[in-house]
Tab-separated table of C-alpha atoms in Angstrom:
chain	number	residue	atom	x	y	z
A	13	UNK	CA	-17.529	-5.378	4.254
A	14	UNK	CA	-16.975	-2.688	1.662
A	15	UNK	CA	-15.135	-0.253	2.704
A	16	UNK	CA	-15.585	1.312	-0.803
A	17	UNK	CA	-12.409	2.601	-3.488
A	18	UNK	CA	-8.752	3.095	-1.328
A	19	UNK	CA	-7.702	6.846	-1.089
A	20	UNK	CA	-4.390	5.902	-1.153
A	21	UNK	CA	-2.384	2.409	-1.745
A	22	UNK	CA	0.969	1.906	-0.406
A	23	UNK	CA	3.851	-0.994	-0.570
A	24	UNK	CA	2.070	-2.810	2.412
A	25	UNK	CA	-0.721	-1.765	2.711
A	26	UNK	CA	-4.342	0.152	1.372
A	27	UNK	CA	-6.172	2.910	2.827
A	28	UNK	CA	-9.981	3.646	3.003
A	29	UNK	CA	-11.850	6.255	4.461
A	30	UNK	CA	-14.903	4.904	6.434
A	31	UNK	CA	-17.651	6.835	8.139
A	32	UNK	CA	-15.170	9.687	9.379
A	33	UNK	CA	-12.378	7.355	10.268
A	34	UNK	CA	-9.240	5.479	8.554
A	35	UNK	CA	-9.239	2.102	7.738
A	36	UNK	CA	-5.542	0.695	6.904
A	37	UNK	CA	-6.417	-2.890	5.212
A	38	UNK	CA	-2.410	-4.900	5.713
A	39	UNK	CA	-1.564	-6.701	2.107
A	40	UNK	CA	-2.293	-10.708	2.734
A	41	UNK	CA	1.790	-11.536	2.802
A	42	UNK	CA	2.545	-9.087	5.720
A	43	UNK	CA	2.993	-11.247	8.884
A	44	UNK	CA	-0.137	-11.701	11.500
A	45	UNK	CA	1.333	-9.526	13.688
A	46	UNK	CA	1.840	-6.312	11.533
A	47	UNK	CA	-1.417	-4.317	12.732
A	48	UNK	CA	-0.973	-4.722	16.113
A	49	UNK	CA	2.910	-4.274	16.001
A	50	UNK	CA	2.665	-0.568	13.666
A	51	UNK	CA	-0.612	0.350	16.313
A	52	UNK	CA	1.588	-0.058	19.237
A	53	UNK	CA	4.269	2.146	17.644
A	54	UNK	CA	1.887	4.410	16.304
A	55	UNK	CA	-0.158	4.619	19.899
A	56	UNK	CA	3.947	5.124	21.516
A	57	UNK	CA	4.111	8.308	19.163
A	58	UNK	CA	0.833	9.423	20.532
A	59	UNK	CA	1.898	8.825	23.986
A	60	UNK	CA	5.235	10.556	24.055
A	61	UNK	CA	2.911	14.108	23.441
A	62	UNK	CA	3.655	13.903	19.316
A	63	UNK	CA	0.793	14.926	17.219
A	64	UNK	CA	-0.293	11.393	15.782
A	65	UNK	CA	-3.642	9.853	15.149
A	66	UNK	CA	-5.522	8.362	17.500
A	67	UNK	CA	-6.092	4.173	17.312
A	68	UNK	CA	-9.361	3.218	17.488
A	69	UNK	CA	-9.041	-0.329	16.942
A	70	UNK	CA	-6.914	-3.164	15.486
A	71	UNK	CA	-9.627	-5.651	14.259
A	72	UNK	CA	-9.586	-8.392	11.396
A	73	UNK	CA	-12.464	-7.734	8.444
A	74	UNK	CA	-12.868	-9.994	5.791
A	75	UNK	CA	-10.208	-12.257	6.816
A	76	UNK	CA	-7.263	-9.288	6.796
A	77	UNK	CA	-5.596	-7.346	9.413
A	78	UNK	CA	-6.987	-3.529	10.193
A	79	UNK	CA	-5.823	-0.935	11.935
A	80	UNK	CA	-9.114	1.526	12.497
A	81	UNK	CA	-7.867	5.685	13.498
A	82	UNK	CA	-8.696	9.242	13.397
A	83	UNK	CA	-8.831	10.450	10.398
A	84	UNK	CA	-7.163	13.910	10.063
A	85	UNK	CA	-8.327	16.455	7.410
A	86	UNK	CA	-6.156	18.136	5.980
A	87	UNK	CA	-3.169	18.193	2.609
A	88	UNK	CA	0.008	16.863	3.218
A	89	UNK	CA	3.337	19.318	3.085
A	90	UNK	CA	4.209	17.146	-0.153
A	91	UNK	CA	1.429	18.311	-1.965
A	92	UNK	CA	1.770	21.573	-0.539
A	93	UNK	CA	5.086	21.910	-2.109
A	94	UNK	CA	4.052	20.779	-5.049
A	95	UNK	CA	1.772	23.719	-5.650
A	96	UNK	CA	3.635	25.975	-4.284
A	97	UNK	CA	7.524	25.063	-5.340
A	98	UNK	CA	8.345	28.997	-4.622
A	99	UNK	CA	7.759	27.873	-0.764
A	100	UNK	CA	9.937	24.578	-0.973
A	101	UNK	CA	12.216	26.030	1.807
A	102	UNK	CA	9.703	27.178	3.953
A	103	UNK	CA	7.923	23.523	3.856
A	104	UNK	CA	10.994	21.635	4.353
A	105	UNK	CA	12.166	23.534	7.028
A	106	UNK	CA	8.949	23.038	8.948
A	107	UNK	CA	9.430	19.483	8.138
A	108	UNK	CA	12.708	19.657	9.505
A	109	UNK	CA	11.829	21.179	13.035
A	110	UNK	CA	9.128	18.583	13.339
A	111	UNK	CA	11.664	15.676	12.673
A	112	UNK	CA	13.800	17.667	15.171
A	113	UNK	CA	11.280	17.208	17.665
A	114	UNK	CA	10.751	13.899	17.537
A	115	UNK	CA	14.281	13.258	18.035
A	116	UNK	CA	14.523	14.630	21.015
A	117	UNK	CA	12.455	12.128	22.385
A	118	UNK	CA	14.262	9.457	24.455
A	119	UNK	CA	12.988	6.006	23.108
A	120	UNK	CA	11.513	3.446	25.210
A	121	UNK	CA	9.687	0.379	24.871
A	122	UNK	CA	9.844	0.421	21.204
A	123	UNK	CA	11.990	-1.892	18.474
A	124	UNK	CA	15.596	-0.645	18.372
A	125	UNK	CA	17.272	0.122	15.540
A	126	UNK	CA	19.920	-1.995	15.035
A	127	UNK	CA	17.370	-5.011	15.470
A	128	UNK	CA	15.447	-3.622	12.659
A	129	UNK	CA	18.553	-2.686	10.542
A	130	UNK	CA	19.986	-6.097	10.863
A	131	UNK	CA	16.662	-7.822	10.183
A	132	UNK	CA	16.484	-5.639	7.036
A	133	UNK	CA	20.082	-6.466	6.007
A	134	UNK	CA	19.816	-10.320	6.378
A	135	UNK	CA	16.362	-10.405	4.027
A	136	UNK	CA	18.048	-8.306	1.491
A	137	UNK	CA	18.424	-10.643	-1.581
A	138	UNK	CA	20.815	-8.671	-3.789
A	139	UNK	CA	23.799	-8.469	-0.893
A	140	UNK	CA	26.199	-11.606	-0.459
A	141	UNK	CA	27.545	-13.397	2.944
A	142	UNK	CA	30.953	-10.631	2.301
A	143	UNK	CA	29.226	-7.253	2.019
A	144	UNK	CA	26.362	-8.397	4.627
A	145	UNK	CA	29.224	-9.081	7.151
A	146	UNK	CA	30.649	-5.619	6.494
A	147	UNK	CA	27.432	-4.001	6.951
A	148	UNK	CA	26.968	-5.545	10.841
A	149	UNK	CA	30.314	-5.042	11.343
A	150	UNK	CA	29.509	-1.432	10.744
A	151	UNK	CA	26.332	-1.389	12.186
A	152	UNK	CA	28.193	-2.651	15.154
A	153	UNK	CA	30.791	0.097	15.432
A	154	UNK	CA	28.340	2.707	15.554
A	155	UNK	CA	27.644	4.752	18.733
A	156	UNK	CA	24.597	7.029	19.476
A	157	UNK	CA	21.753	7.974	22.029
A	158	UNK	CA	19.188	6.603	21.342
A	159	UNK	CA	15.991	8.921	20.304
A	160	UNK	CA	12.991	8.291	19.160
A	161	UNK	CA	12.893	7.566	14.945
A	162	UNK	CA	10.072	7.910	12.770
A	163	UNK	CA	12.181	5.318	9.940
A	164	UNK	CA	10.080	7.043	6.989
A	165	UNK	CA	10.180	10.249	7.813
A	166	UNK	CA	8.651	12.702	4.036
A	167	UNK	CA	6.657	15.549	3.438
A	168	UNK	CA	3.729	13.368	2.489
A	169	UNK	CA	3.560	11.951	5.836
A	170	UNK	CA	2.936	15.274	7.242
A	171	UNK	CA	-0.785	16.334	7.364
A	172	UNK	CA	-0.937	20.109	7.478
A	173	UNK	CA	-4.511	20.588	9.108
A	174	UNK	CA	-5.884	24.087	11.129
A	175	UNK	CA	-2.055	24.915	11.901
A	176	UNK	CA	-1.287	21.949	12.940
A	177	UNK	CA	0.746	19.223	11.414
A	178	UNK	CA	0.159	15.328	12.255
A	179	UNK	CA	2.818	12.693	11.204
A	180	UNK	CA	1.155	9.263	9.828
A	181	UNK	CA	2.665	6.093	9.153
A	182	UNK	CA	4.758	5.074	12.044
A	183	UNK	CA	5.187	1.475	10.773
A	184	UNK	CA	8.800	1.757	10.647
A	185	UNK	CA	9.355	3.778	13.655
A	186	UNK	CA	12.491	2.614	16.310
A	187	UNK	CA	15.065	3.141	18.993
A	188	UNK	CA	18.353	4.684	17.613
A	189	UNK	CA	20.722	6.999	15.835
A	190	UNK	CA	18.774	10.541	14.989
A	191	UNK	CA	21.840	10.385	12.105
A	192	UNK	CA	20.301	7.447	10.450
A	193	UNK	CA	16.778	8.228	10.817
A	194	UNK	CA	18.049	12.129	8.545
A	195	UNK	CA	19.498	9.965	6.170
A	196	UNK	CA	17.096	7.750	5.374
A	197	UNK	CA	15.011	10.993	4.375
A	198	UNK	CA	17.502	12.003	2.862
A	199	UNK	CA	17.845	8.460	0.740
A	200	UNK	CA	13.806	9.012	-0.074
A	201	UNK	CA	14.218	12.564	-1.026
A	202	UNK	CA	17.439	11.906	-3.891
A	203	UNK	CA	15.196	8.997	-5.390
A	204	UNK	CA	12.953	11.935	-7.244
A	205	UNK	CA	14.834	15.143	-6.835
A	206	UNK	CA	18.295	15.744	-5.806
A	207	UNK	CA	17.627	19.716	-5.200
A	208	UNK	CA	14.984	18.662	-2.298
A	209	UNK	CA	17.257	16.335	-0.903
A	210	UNK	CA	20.388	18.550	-0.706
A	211	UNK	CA	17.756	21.345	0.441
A	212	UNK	CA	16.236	18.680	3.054
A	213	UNK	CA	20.284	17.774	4.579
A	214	UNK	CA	21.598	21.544	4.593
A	215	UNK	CA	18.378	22.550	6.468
A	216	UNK	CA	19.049	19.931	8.970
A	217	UNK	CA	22.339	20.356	9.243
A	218	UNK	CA	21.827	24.083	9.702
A	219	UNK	CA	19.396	23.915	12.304
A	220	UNK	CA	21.096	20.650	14.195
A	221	UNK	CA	24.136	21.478	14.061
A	222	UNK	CA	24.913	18.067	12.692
A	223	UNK	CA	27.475	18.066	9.783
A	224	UNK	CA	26.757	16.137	6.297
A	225	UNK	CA	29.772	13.871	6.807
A	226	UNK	CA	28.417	12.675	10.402
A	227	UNK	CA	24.723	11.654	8.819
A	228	UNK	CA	26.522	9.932	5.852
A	229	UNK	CA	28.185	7.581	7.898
A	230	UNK	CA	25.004	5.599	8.161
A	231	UNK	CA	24.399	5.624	4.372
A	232	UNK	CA	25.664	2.163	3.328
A	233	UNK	CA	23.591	0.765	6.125
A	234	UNK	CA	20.718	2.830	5.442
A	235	UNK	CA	20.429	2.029	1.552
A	236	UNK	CA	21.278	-2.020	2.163
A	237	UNK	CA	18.357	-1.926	4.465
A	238	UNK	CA	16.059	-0.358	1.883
A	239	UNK	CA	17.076	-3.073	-0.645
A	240	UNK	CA	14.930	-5.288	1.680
A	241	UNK	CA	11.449	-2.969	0.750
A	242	UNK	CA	11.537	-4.051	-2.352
A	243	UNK	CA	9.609	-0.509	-3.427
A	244	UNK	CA	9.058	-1.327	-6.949
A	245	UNK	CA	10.215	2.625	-7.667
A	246	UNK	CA	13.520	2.583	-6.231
A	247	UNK	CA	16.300	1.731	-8.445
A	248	UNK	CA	18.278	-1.422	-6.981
A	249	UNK	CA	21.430	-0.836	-8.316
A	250	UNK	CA	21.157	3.023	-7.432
A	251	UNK	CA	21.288	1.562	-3.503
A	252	UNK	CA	23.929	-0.959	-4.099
A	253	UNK	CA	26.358	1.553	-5.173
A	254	UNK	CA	26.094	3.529	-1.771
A	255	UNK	CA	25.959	-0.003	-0.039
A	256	UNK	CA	29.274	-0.531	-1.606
A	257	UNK	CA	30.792	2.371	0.207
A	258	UNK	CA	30.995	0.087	2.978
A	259	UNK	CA	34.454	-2.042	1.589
């Protein structure tokens, strides 16, 4: 089936739009359960009232895994900001009320955190037996409600589209700590510009009433987890000196 040139390529997967709808083709190494596990996550987001596209189907063409949904029209906040840098503010703090929103959504019947975290930690060939032991032991010690996550949580996941704004790419939604779920952001955002990310933090903070030194608490688990992604941008050794902290 041809399904024609991607309109975007990510680290697990391509995208094709198809006759008015999204096709998300899964890379050949993801497990044979990826589809239908990031549809039923996706489909959760949609259920709890968050604006999310639809699933249409999770089908198999030409021997790889699909996930068939709405396609939303639209220009993501990201590229919003980047033509208009003068409104950075205003985009990420519209960002910031949607993540908001999402976390005050009581999880259920989705992955939890710390099961994902942990999973991340063991695969994550750069940390030994000694700094992976301090990482569950810290991952252990820490005590939350837990809220719904969206785990990659950007301004280019954020479809700005008649007033409304969608949120894609719920692979790596979970169960857990709101604190974690800001600082993984926050992670993403310092990897290209350090001004967005201490914008992205103080807005959150601001509006929260979180402080900086409660969401950092969660970055040595949060950046030993990312190790795992192997996202052939990030900077490995930039992540093992916050994984460090831990000792």
């Amino acid at each position: 089936m041809n399904l024609g040139t991607p309109v975007a390529t990510g680290n697990t997967a391509k995208v094709y739009l198809y006759k008015n709808k999204i096709y998300k083709v899964f890379n050949d190494s993801l497990p044979g359960e990826e589809s239908i596990k990031e549809a039923k996550k996706q489909q959760y987001a949609h259920s709890c009232g968050l604006s999310a596209p639809e699933v249409v189907d999770v089908t198999t063409i030409d021997g790889k895994q699909v996930i068939i949904m709405e396609h939303i029209k639209g220009r993501t906040l990201g590229d919003l900001l980047t033509d208009n840098m003068e409104k950075a503010e205003y985009y990420m703090g519209k960002s910031v009320d949607i993540q908001m929103g999402i976390h005050q959504i009581k999880a259920h019947s989705i992955e939890p955190m710390s099961e994902k975290l942990y999973r991340q930690i063991e695969s994550a060939p750069e940390l030994d037996n000694e700094l992976k032991s301090a990482l569950f032991k810290k991952l252990e010690s820490m005590t939350y409600k837990k809220t719904l996550c969206h785990g990659d949580f950007h301004l280019y996941n954020l479809i700005l589209s008649d007033n409304n704004v969608t949120i894609i790419d719920w692979v790596d939604s979970s169960a857990g700590d709101r604190r974690a779920d800001v600082y993984r952001t926050y992670l993403l955002y310092s990897q290209v510009s350090v001004d967005l990310a201490d914008m992205y933090i103080r807005l959150y903070c601001e509006k929260s009433g979180l402080s900086k030194d409660e969401i950092l608490e969660w970055a040595p688990i949060i950046a030993a987890a990312r190790l795992s992604e192997k996202v052939s941008s990030e900077n490995p050794n930039r992540l093992l000196e916050i994984v460090y902290q831990v000792r």
